[in-house]
Coordinates of C-alpha atoms in Angstrom, one line a residue:
M249 CA 68.0 -18.6 -21.5
K250 CA 67.5 -15.6 -19.2
Q251 CA 67.5 -17.9 -16.1
Q252 CA 70.7 -19.6 -17.4
H253 CA 72.3 -15.9 -17.7
L254 CA 71.4 -15.1 -14.1
F255 CA 72.6 -18.5 -12.9
L256 CA 75.9 -17.6 -14.4
V257 CA 76.1 -14.2 -13.1
R258 CA 75.4 -15.6 -9.6
N259 CA 78.0 -18.2 -9.9
F260 CA 80.5 -15.3 -11.0
C261 CA 79.9 -13.1 -8.0
S262 CA 80.5 -16.2 -5.8
S263 CA 83.7 -17.0 -7.5
L264 CA 84.8 -13.3 -7.3
A265 CA 84.0 -13.0 -3.5
V266 CA 85.6 -16.3 -2.7
A267 CA 88.9 -15.5 -4.9
L268 CA 89.2 -12.0 -3.3
L269 CA 89.0 -13.3 0.2
A270 CA 91.6 -16.0 -0.7
T271 CA 93.9 -13.7 -2.0
E272 CA 93.6 -11.3 1.0
L273 CA 93.9 -14.1 3.3
I274 CA 97.3 -15.5 1.8
K275 CA 98.5 -11.7 1.6
I276 CA 98.1 -11.7 5.5
E277 CA 99.8 -14.9 6.2
P278 CA 102.4 -15.0 3.3
A279 CA 102.9 -18.8 2.2
P280 CA 104.9 -19.3 -1.1
A281 CA 103.8 -22.6 -1.9
I282 CA 99.8 -21.7 -1.6
A283 CA 100.3 -18.1 -2.8
S284 CA 101.8 -19.5 -6.3
E285 CA 98.5 -21.4 -6.8
T286 CA 96.2 -18.9 -6.0
P287 CA 94.2 -17.2 -8.7
S288 CA 94.5 -13.3 -8.8
V289 CA 91.8 -11.1 -8.8
N290 CA 92.2 -10.2 -12.6
N291 CA 91.9 -14.0 -13.2
A292 CA 88.6 -14.1 -11.2
I293 CA 87.2 -11.2 -13.2
A294 CA 88.3 -13.0 -16.6
M295 CA 85.8 -15.8 -15.5
K296 CA 83.0 -13.5 -16.4
S297 CA 83.7 -14.0 -20.0
E298 CA 83.4 -18.0 -20.0
P299 CA 79.8 -19.0 -20.9
S300 CA 80.4 -22.5 -19.5
K301 CA 78.8 -23.1 -16.4
T302 CA 81.1 -26.0 -15.8
Q303 CA 84.1 -23.9 -15.9
S304 CA 82.7 -21.4 -13.8
I305 CA 81.7 -24.1 -11.1
K306 CA 85.5 -25.4 -11.2
A307 CA 86.9 -22.1 -10.8
T308 CA 84.8 -21.5 -7.7
K309 CA 85.6 -24.8 -6.3
Q310 CA 89.4 -24.3 -6.7
A311 CA 89.2 -20.9 -5.2
Y312 CA 87.4 -22.2 -2.3
L313 CA 90.1 -24.8 -1.6
Q314 CA 92.8 -22.4 -1.9
A315 CA 91.3 -19.8 0.6
N316 CA 90.4 -22.9 2.8
G317 CA 94.1 -23.8 2.6
S318 CA 95.2 -20.3 3.3
F319 CA 93.0 -20.0 6.3
R320 CA 94.3 -23.1 7.9
H321 CA 97.8 -22.0 7.4
S322 CA 97.1 -18.7 8.9
Q323 CA 95.4 -20.6 12.1
A324 CA 98.5 -22.5 12.5
S325 CA 100.9 -19.3 12.2
V326 CA 98.6 -17.9 15.0
L327 CA 98.7 -21.1 17.1
L328 CA 102.3 -21.1 16.9
A329 CA 102.8 -17.5 18.0
K330 CA 100.5 -18.1 21.2
Q331 CA 102.8 -21.1 22.1
K332 CA 105.9 -18.9 22.0
I333 CA 104.0 -16.1 23.8
G334 CA 103.2 -19.0 26.4
S335 CA 106.9 -19.9 26.7
R336 CA 107.8 -16.2 27.0
E337 CA 105.4 -15.8 29.9
S338 CA 106.5 -19.0 31.8
G339 CA 110.1 -17.8 31.5
V340 CA 109.4 -14.4 33.0
G341 CA 107.2 -16.1 35.8
N342 CA 110.3 -18.3 36.7
G343 CA 112.6 -15.5 37.0
Q344 CA 114.6 -16.7 33.8
A345 CA 113.6 -13.9 31.4
E346 CA 115.7 -13.2 28.5
E347 CA 117.7 -10.0 28.2
Q348 CA 115.9 -6.8 26.8
R349 CA 116.3 -6.3 23.2
S350 CA 118.3 -3.2 21.8
R351 CA 116.6 0.1 21.3
G352 CA 116.4 -0.1 17.8
A353 CA 114.7 -3.7 17.8
E354 CA 112.3 -2.4 20.3
E355 CA 111.4 0.4 17.8
N356 CA 110.8 -1.9 15.1
D357 CA 108.7 -4.3 17.1
Y358 CA 106.5 -2.0 19.2
Q359 CA 106.5 1.6 17.8
L360 CA 103.1 2.7 16.4
P361 CA 103.1 3.2 12.7
T362 CA 102.8 6.7 11.5
T363 CA 101.9 5.9 7.9
N364 CA 99.8 3.5 6.4
N365 CA 102.5 1.3 4.9
Y366 CA 103.4 -0.1 8.1
Q367 CA 104.6 -3.6 8.4
P368 CA 104.8 -5.3 11.8
T369 CA 107.6 -7.8 12.7
T370 CA 106.8 -11.4 13.4
I371 CA 105.9 -12.0 16.9
S372 CA 107.7 -14.9 17.0
Q373 CA 111.1 -13.5 17.3
Q374 CA 113.1 -14.1 20.6
P375 CA 116.1 -12.6 21.9
T376 CA 119.1 -14.9 21.8
T377 CA 121.5 -13.3 24.3
K378 CA 122.3 -14.3 27.9
P379 CA 120.2 -12.9 30.8
K380 CA 121.3 -9.8 32.7
P381 CA 122.4 -9.7 36.1
A382 CA 120.1 -9.5 39.0
Q383 CA 119.5 -5.7 39.6
P384 CA 116.4 -3.7 39.3
P385 CA 115.9 -2.9 35.6
A386 CA 115.2 0.9 35.2
N387 CA 112.6 2.4 32.5
S388 CA 114.7 2.8 29.2
Q389 CA 113.1 6.4 28.9
L390 CA 114.6 7.3 32.5
N391 CA 118.1 6.3 31.1
D392 CA 118.3 8.8 28.4
R393 CA 120.7 11.7 28.5
K394 CA 119.6 14.7 30.4
A395 CA 118.6 17.3 27.8
Q396 CA 118.7 20.9 28.3
I397 CA 115.5 22.3 29.7
P398 CA 114.1 25.6 28.5
S399 CA 114.3 28.3 31.2
Y400 CA 110.8 29.5 30.0
L401 CA 109.4 26.2 31.4
N402 CA 110.1 27.1 35.1
P403 CA 107.2 28.7 36.9
N404 CA 107.4 32.0 38.7
P405 CA 109.7 32.0 41.6
N406 CA 107.2 33.9 43.7
P407 CA 105.0 31.2 45.2
L408 CA 102.6 33.9 46.5
R409 CA 101.9 35.0 43.0
F410 CA 98.1 35.6 42.2
P411 CA 97.2 36.3 38.5
T412 CA 94.3 38.8 38.3
K413 CA 94.3 39.4 34.4
P414 CA 93.1 37.1 31.6
E415 CA 96.4 37.6 29.7
D416 CA 98.3 36.4 33.0
V417 CA 97.1 32.9 32.4
Q418 CA 96.6 32.8 28.9
V419 CA 98.4 29.7 27.0
V420 CA 100.9 31.3 24.4
G421 CA 102.5 28.1 23.2
A422 CA 103.3 24.5 23.7
Q423 CA 106.9 22.8 24.0
P424 CA 107.5 19.1 23.2
I425 CA 109.5 17.6 26.1
T426 CA 110.9 13.8 26.4
F427 CA 110.0 11.7 29.3
Q428 CA 113.2 12.4 31.1
Q429 CA 112.9 16.2 30.8
A430 CA 109.2 15.6 32.3
L431 CA 111.1 13.9 35.5
D432 CA 113.6 16.4 35.7
L433 CA 111.2 19.3 35.7
A434 CA 109.1 17.5 38.4
Q435 CA 112.2 16.9 40.6
R436 CA 113.1 20.7 40.2
N437 CA 109.5 22.4 40.5
N438 CA 106.9 20.0 42.2
T439 CA 105.4 21.5 45.1
Q440 CA 104.8 18.4 47.0
L441 CA 108.5 17.4 46.7
R442 CA 109.5 20.9 47.7
E443 CA 107.4 20.7 51.1
A444 CA 108.9 17.2 51.8
R445 CA 112.3 19.0 51.5
L446 CA 111.3 21.6 53.8
N447 CA 110.0 19.0 56.2
V448 CA 113.5 17.4 56.3
E449 CA 114.9 20.7 57.0
R450 CA 112.5 21.4 59.8
S451 CA 113.5 18.0 61.3
Q452 CA 117.1 19.0 61.2
A453 CA 116.5 21.8 63.1
Q454 CA 114.3 20.1 65.6
L455 CA 117.2 17.6 66.1
R456 CA 119.6 20.3 66.6
Q457 CA 117.4 21.8 69.2
A458 CA 117.1 18.5 71.0
L459 CA 121.1 18.4 71.0
A460 CA 121.3 21.6 72.9
A461 CA 120.0 20.0 76.1
E462 CA 123.5 18.3 76.2
Y463 CA 125.4 21.7 76.6
P464 CA 125.0 23.9 79.8
R465 CA 123.1 27.2 79.7
L466 CA 124.8 30.6 80.0
D467 CA 122.6 33.6 80.8
L468 CA 123.4 37.4 81.2
G469 CA 121.2 39.8 82.6
A470 CA 121.4 43.7 83.3
G471 CA 119.0 46.6 84.4
V472 CA 118.7 50.0 85.4
T473 CA 116.3 51.1 87.9
N474 CA 115.4 54.9 88.8
T475 CA 113.2 55.5 92.1
G476 CA 111.8 58.6 93.5
N477 CA 109.0 60.1 95.8
N478 CA 106.7 62.9 95.9
I479 CA 105.9 63.2 92.1
F480 CA 102.1 64.6 92.7
S481 CA 102.1 65.0 96.6
E482 CA 103.7 67.7 98.7
E483 CA 106.9 67.3 100.1
P484 CA 107.1 66.7 103.9
E485 CA 108.5 69.4 106.1
P486 CA 112.3 69.0 106.9
S487 CA 113.4 67.3 109.8
F488 CA 115.4 68.8 112.7
L489 CA 118.4 67.2 111.7
Q490 CA 118.1 68.3 108.1
Q491 CA 117.5 71.7 109.6
L492 CA 120.6 71.6 111.5
T493 CA 122.8 70.6 108.6
G494 CA 121.0 73.2 106.2
G495 CA 120.0 70.6 103.4
Q496 CA 117.2 68.1 102.4
T497 CA 117.7 64.4 101.5
D498 CA 117.4 63.5 97.7
T499 CA 114.7 61.0 97.5
N500 CA 115.5 60.2 93.7
N501 CA 118.2 57.7 92.9
T502 CA 119.4 55.4 89.9
R503 CA 120.5 51.9 90.4
V504 CA 122.2 49.4 88.0
T505 CA 122.2 45.7 88.2
G506 CA 124.0 42.9 86.5
N507 CA 123.5 38.8 86.5
L508 CA 125.5 36.1 85.1
S509 CA 124.3 32.6 85.7
L510 CA 125.5 29.3 84.4
S511 CA 123.2 26.2 84.7
Y512 CA 123.4 22.5 83.7
D513 CA 121.0 19.6 84.3
L514 CA 123.5 16.9 85.4
F515 CA 120.9 14.1 85.4
T516 CA 117.3 14.0 83.9
S517 CA 116.2 10.4 84.3
G518 CA 116.4 9.8 80.7
L519 CA 114.4 12.7 79.5
R520 CA 117.4 14.4 77.5
P521 CA 118.4 11.1 75.6
A522 CA 114.7 10.1 74.8
N523 CA 114.0 13.6 73.1
I524 CA 117.2 13.5 71.5
R525 CA 116.5 9.9 69.9
A526 CA 113.0 11.0 69.1
A527 CA 114.3 13.9 67.3
E528 CA 116.7 11.6 65.4
E529 CA 113.8 9.3 64.4
Q530 CA 111.7 12.1 63.4
L531 CA 114.4 13.1 60.9
R532 CA 114.7 9.7 59.7
F533 CA 110.8 9.5 59.1
N534 CA 110.8 12.7 57.1
R535 CA 113.8 11.4 54.9
L536 CA 111.9 8.4 54.2
D537 CA 108.9 10.5 53.5
L538 CA 111.0 12.5 51.2
E539 CA 111.9 9.4 49.3
R540 CA 108.4 7.9 49.2
T541 CA 107.4 11.5 47.6
Q542 CA 110.0 11.2 44.9
E543 CA 108.8 7.8 44.0
E544 CA 105.2 8.6 44.0
L545 CA 106.2 11.5 42.0
R546 CA 108.2 9.5 39.4
L547 CA 105.0 7.0 39.2
N548 CA 102.5 10.0 38.8
V549 CA 104.5 11.6 36.2
A550 CA 105.0 8.4 34.3
N551 CA 101.2 7.8 34.2
D552 CA 100.5 11.5 33.2
Y553 CA 103.0 11.1 30.3
Y554 CA 101.5 8.0 29.3
E555 CA 98.2 9.3 29.3
L556 CA 99.3 12.3 27.2
Q557 CA 100.8 9.7 24.7
R558 CA 97.5 7.9 24.7
A559 CA 95.4 11.3 24.1
D560 CA 97.8 12.2 21.3
E561 CA 97.5 8.6 19.5
N562 CA 93.9 8.8 20.2
V563 CA 93.4 12.0 18.3
R564 CA 95.6 10.6 15.5
I565 CA 93.6 7.6 15.3
Q566 CA 90.4 9.4 15.2
R567 CA 91.7 11.8 12.5
S568 CA 92.4 8.6 10.5
S569 CA 89.0 7.4 11.1
V570 CA 87.8 10.7 9.9
N571 CA 89.6 10.4 6.7
N572 CA 88.5 6.7 6.3
A573 CA 84.8 8.0 6.7
Q574 CA 85.1 10.6 4.3
A575 CA 86.7 8.1 1.7
S576 CA 83.6 5.7 2.2
L577 CA 81.4 8.8 1.5
R578 CA 83.0 9.6 -1.6
D579 CA 82.8 5.9 -2.8
A580 CA 79.2 5.8 -1.9
Q581 CA 78.4 9.2 -3.5
A582 CA 80.2 8.1 -6.6
L583 CA 78.4 4.8 -6.8
E584 CA 74.9 6.6 -6.3
Q585 CA 76.0 9.1 -9.2
A586 CA 76.8 6.2 -11.4
G587 CA 73.7 4.7 -10.9
V588 CA 74.7 1.5 -9.0
G589 CA 74.6 2.8 -5.4
T590 CA 71.7 3.7 -3.2
R591 CA 70.9 6.7 -1.3
F592 CA 70.6 4.7 1.7
A593 CA 74.6 3.8 1.4
V594 CA 75.2 7.7 1.1
L595 CA 73.2 8.4 4.3
Q596 CA 74.9 5.4 6.1
A597 CA 78.5 7.1 5.1
Q598 CA 77.3 10.6 6.2
V599 CA 76.2 9.1 9.6
Q600 CA 79.5 7.3 9.9
L601 CA 81.4 10.4 9.2
A602 CA 79.4 12.4 11.8
Q603 CA 80.2 10.0 14.4
A604 CA 83.9 9.9 13.6
T605 CA 84.0 13.7 13.7
Q606 CA 82.4 13.6 17.2
R607 CA 84.7 11.0 18.5
L608 CA 87.5 13.3 17.1
T609 CA 86.1 16.4 19.1
D610 CA 86.1 14.2 22.2
A611 CA 89.6 13.2 21.8
L612 CA 90.9 16.7 21.3
S613 CA 89.1 17.8 24.6
Q614 CA 90.9 14.7 26.3
Q615 CA 94.3 15.9 24.7
R616 CA 94.0 19.3 26.3
I617 CA 92.9 18.0 29.5
A618 CA 95.9 15.3 29.6
R619 CA 98.4 18.4 28.8
R620 CA 97.2 20.7 31.5
Q621 CA 97.3 17.5 33.9
I622 CA 101.1 17.0 33.4
A623 CA 101.7 20.7 33.4
T624 CA 100.1 21.0 36.9
R625 CA 102.1 17.9 38.0
I626 CA 105.3 19.3 37.0
N627 CA 104.5 22.7 37.9
L628 CA 105.3 24.4 34.6
N629 CA 104.8 28.2 33.8
D630 CA 101.0 29.3 33.4
S631 CA 101.5 30.3 29.8
I632 CA 103.1 26.8 28.4
V633 CA 101.7 23.6 27.7
V634 CA 103.7 20.7 26.9
T635 CA 103.3 17.8 24.4
A636 CA 105.0 14.3 24.1
A637 CA 108.0 14.3 22.0
D638 CA 108.8 10.5 22.6
P639 CA 106.9 7.9 20.4
V640 CA 104.6 5.5 21.9
A641 CA 107.0 2.4 22.4
V642 CA 107.6 -0.3 25.0
A643 CA 109.6 1.2 28.0
G644 CA 111.5 -1.8 28.9
Q645 CA 111.4 -5.3 30.0
W646 CA 111.1 -7.0 33.5
N647 CA 113.6 -9.5 34.5
F648 CA 112.7 -10.9 37.9
S649 CA 110.2 -13.4 39.0
L650 CA 107.2 -12.4 41.3
E651 CA 108.6 -14.1 44.2
N652 CA 112.1 -11.9 43.7
S653 CA 110.0 -8.9 43.1
I654 CA 108.1 -9.2 46.4
V655 CA 111.2 -9.5 48.3
L656 CA 112.8 -6.6 46.6
A657 CA 109.8 -4.6 47.7
F658 CA 109.7 -5.5 51.2
R659 CA 113.6 -4.7 51.3
N660 CA 113.4 -1.4 49.6
R661 CA 110.1 0.2 50.3
A662 CA 110.2 3.5 52.5
E663 CA 106.7 3.0 53.8
L664 CA 107.6 -0.1 56.0
E665 CA 110.8 1.7 57.3
Q666 CA 108.6 4.6 58.2
Q667 CA 106.3 2.5 60.3
L668 CA 109.4 1.4 62.2
A669 CA 110.4 4.8 62.7
Q670 CA 107.1 5.9 64.0
R671 CA 107.4 2.9 66.2
N672 CA 110.5 4.2 67.7
I673 CA 109.3 7.8 67.9
S674 CA 106.5 6.5 70.2
E675 CA 108.8 4.4 72.3
Q676 CA 111.1 7.4 73.0
Q677 CA 108.2 9.6 73.8
R678 CA 107.0 7.0 76.1
R679 CA 110.4 7.0 77.9
A680 CA 110.3 10.8 78.1
A681 CA 106.7 10.9 79.7
L682 CA 108.0 8.4 82.4
A683 CA 111.1 10.3 83.0
E684 CA 109.0 13.1 84.3
L685 CA 108.4 10.9 87.3
G686 CA 112.3 10.5 88.1
P687 CA 114.5 12.7 89.9
R688 CA 116.2 15.6 88.1
I689 CA 119.5 17.1 89.3
S690 CA 120.9 20.3 88.3
L691 CA 124.0 22.4 89.0
A692 CA 123.7 26.4 88.9
A693 CA 126.5 29.1 89.4
Q694 CA 125.6 32.8 89.7
Y695 CA 127.2 36.3 89.8
N696 CA 125.7 39.5 90.8
L697 CA 126.7 43.0 90.3
N698 CA 124.7 46.4 91.5
D699 CA 125.5 49.9 91.9
T700 CA 123.7 52.7 92.9
F701 CA 124.5 56.3 91.5
D702 CA 125.0 59.4 93.3
D703 CA 126.0 57.6 96.6
D704 CA 129.1 57.6 98.5
T705 CA 129.7 53.8 98.3
N706 CA 131.1 51.7 95.5
F707 CA 129.6 48.9 93.5
Q708 CA 128.6 45.7 95.2
D709 CA 129.0 42.2 93.7
G710 CA 128.6 38.7 94.9
Y711 CA 128.4 35.0 93.6
S712 CA 126.4 31.6 94.4
L713 CA 127.2 28.1 93.6
G714 CA 124.4 25.4 94.1
G715 CA 123.0 22.1 93.2
N716 CA 119.2 21.4 92.8
L717 CA 117.3 18.1 93.1
N718 CA 113.9 18.0 92.0
L719 CA 111.3 15.2 92.5
S720 CA 107.7 15.0 91.3
L721 CA 105.8 13.2 93.8
F722 CA 102.3 13.5 92.4
D723 CA 101.2 14.3 89.2
G724 CA 97.6 13.1 89.1
G725 CA 98.9 10.4 86.8
A726 CA 99.4 12.6 84.1
A727 CA 102.8 11.2 83.2
R728 CA 101.6 7.5 83.1
A729 CA 98.7 8.5 80.9
R730 CA 101.0 10.0 78.4
A731 CA 102.9 6.8 78.4
R732 CA 99.8 4.8 78.0
Q733 CA 99.1 7.0 74.7
E734 CA 102.6 6.2 73.4
E735 CA 102.1 2.6 74.0
A736 CA 99.1 2.6 72.0
D737 CA 100.9 4.6 69.5
I738 CA 103.4 1.7 69.2
A739 CA 100.8 -0.7 68.6
I740 CA 99.3 1.3 66.0
A741 CA 102.6 1.4 64.0
E742 CA 103.1 -2.4 64.4
T743 CA 99.5 -2.9 63.1
N744 CA 100.3 -0.5 60.1
F745 CA 103.3 -2.1 59.4
A746 CA 101.6 -5.3 58.9
G747 CA 98.8 -3.7 56.8
Q748 CA 101.5 -1.8 54.7
R749 CA 103.3 -5.1 54.1
N750 CA 100.2 -6.9 52.8
Q751 CA 99.4 -3.7 50.7
I752 CA 102.8 -3.9 49.1
R753 CA 102.4 -7.5 48.1
F754 CA 99.3 -6.8 46.5
E755 CA 100.7 -4.1 44.6
V756 CA 103.5 -5.9 43.2
E757 CA 101.2 -8.9 42.4
Q758 CA 98.8 -6.9 40.6
A759 CA 101.4 -4.8 38.7
F760 CA 103.2 -8.2 37.9
S761 CA 100.0 -9.8 36.5
Q762 CA 99.1 -6.5 34.3
L763 CA 102.7 -6.5 32.9
Q764 CA 102.4 -10.1 31.7
S765 CA 98.9 -9.9 30.4
N766 CA 99.8 -6.4 28.6
L767 CA 102.7 -7.8 27.0
E768 CA 100.6 -10.8 25.4
N769 CA 97.9 -8.1 24.2
I770 CA 100.7 -6.3 22.5
Q771 CA 101.6 -9.4 20.5
T772 CA 97.7 -10.0 19.9
T773 CA 96.8 -6.5 19.0
S774 CA 99.7 -6.0 16.6
V775 CA 98.6 -9.1 14.5
A776 CA 94.9 -7.7 14.7
L777 CA 95.9 -4.2 13.8
E778 CA 97.4 -5.5 10.4
Q779 CA 94.3 -8.0 9.9
S780 CA 92.1 -5.3 10.4
R781 CA 93.9 -2.9 7.7
E782 CA 93.7 -5.6 5.2
A783 CA 90.0 -6.3 6.1
L784 CA 89.0 -2.8 5.5
R785 CA 90.9 -2.9 2.2
L786 CA 89.1 -5.9 1.3
A787 CA 85.9 -4.6 2.3
R788 CA 86.4 -1.5 0.0
L789 CA 87.6 -3.4 -3.1
R790 CA 84.3 -5.7 -2.6
F791 CA 82.4 -2.6 -2.3
Q792 CA 84.0 -1.1 -5.3
A793 CA 83.4 -4.1 -7.1
G794 CA 79.6 -4.4 -6.5
V795 CA 79.7 -7.4 -4.5
G796 CA 80.0 -5.8 -1.2
T797 CA 78.1 -3.4 0.9
Q798 CA 78.4 -0.2 2.7
T799 CA 77.9 -1.9 6.0
E800 CA 80.9 -4.2 5.7
V801 CA 82.9 -1.2 4.9
I802 CA 81.6 0.7 7.9
D803 CA 82.5 -2.5 10.2
A804 CA 85.7 -2.8 8.7
E805 CA 86.3 1.0 9.6
D806 CA 85.3 0.5 13.1
D807 CA 87.3 -2.4 13.7
L808 CA 90.3 -1.0 12.5
T809 CA 89.8 2.1 14.8
Q810 CA 89.2 -0.5 17.7
A811 CA 92.3 -2.5 16.8
E812 CA 94.5 0.8 16.8
G813 CA 93.0 1.9 20.0
D814 CA 93.6 -1.6 21.4
R815 CA 97.1 -1.6 20.3
V816 CA 98.1 1.7 22.0
N817 CA 96.2 1.0 25.0
A818 CA 98.0 -2.4 25.3
I819 CA 101.6 -0.7 25.0
L820 CA 100.7 2.1 27.5
N821 CA 99.2 -0.2 30.0
Y822 CA 102.3 -2.1 29.7
N823 CA 104.3 0.8 30.5
R824 CA 101.9 1.8 33.4
A825 CA 102.6 -1.6 34.8
L826 CA 106.3 -1.5 34.5
A827 CA 106.2 2.0 35.9
Q828 CA 104.0 0.7 38.8
I829 CA 106.3 -2.6 39.5
Q830 CA 109.4 -0.3 39.5
R831 CA 107.6 1.9 42.1
S832 CA 106.8 -1.1 44.1
I833 CA 110.3 -2.0 44.6
S834 CA 111.4 1.5 44.8
S835 CA 113.9 0.8 42.1
G836 CA 114.4 4.7 41.6
Q837 CA 116.4 4.9 45.1
Q838 CA 119.6 3.1 45.6
R839 CA 120.2 2.5 49.4

């Protein structure tokens, strides 16, 4: 009789576990026809009162069949979702991607949950609108209306400020900012961008200096000269004539001179136009460098902002993990006090809580680092740190094929034009070096004026007109050596152009591949996140019913934490890839 009771209890436990598994699997992938026939948990518990061995076996078999059917239905749903994801991927690869969803739909599909009752949308939803016209897509967060930026976020206007007291660098507050505000602050305050603008201004002054050679040169000079004798020596005896006249000649006199000259280089063998064109190309080079710096800054700010969002979400996930570990510890302690749990399960829960607390501490440290990183990038006030005000969401959709993206990158990237500008600069400098060997003709006109005080004559003046011809007969080969140096620089610029072109293509292909893979990962991790939540609830229910173990709960908590982190990383990696491919084609600058 005792063995029969043990056999019935064992059958009941198996029946309860299978029924719970069937119920929870049906909740994950709802199917009305199957769900209506699935026995509930209460019905499974009610089987305990049935003394008949045949009824217990029958209920166990029925629950197993229902669970197997629900599992197959879940597999079919996942396969259907993968097929639709594959069709979307092929559409993007062929340049026929559909139009971007509305902002509200994106938030419903991709925005991270903030509460535990989050219900994800079905991943098989597809947009039905027509494709957008062919133009570079912009980040949806970049197109938000520019909000007012508080003035206290701006840094000290004195760039030479040097804090010497602890209170000068103490952080007194945190300011939430949006992605667009971060970009605006970076455009206004970033030191590298300011340096690039100053380089443009310097190039403009250099061009003005080169253009000055086209005009004649007018110079004016004046001088006053006082001469005298016998400062320390004795005066000589007066001559016989001086004695007859009864006086002595004054040896001190003051003389005033003036000079007005006009000169113009009539012919320079190409030196003057070469210098002007070289200055123009240098200005173009620096303007392109300013554009490149702006695009790099946009990409770096985007990466820093996404890293800040990732750090914030990691803190939220780790806090949720700590709360789950605390709940598991309370359950283990309650079961131990009731006499149905073990001390080992309590120790496992305590270890799990300690590990979750350590991960939370590390996450808080990474959050502080991410806040300081973006504050440094956009050059904020030393006493202010920023937090992310935008929720984690997909930033946009890419509507170009890989081939079109590569062509756009070749057409728009400033780096390629910079190499061409550098080649032109070297070419003009080569011409300027060779012009040193050619003849140079110049014209000059001069007017002179001089007057000596305390004499019996008036001022004297005169003029001169002339032309000069200069020709370097031999300079030891210096001019031709400089020309050969510039020829080598031309070859270097052409080689760099080819290398830069290959690098740009690689960047586009890398970003495009990451964009597609992360888009698929978003869909996959969304399903995995919901499944891991349900698995954790099921593991706790089994543990509280006495048919599960604490290890199962711990594993389910770890899986939930991993799933939440994977989904956040998938979304932010997609946003990073989108920012990278936009940077690769320089979509921020319209030419």
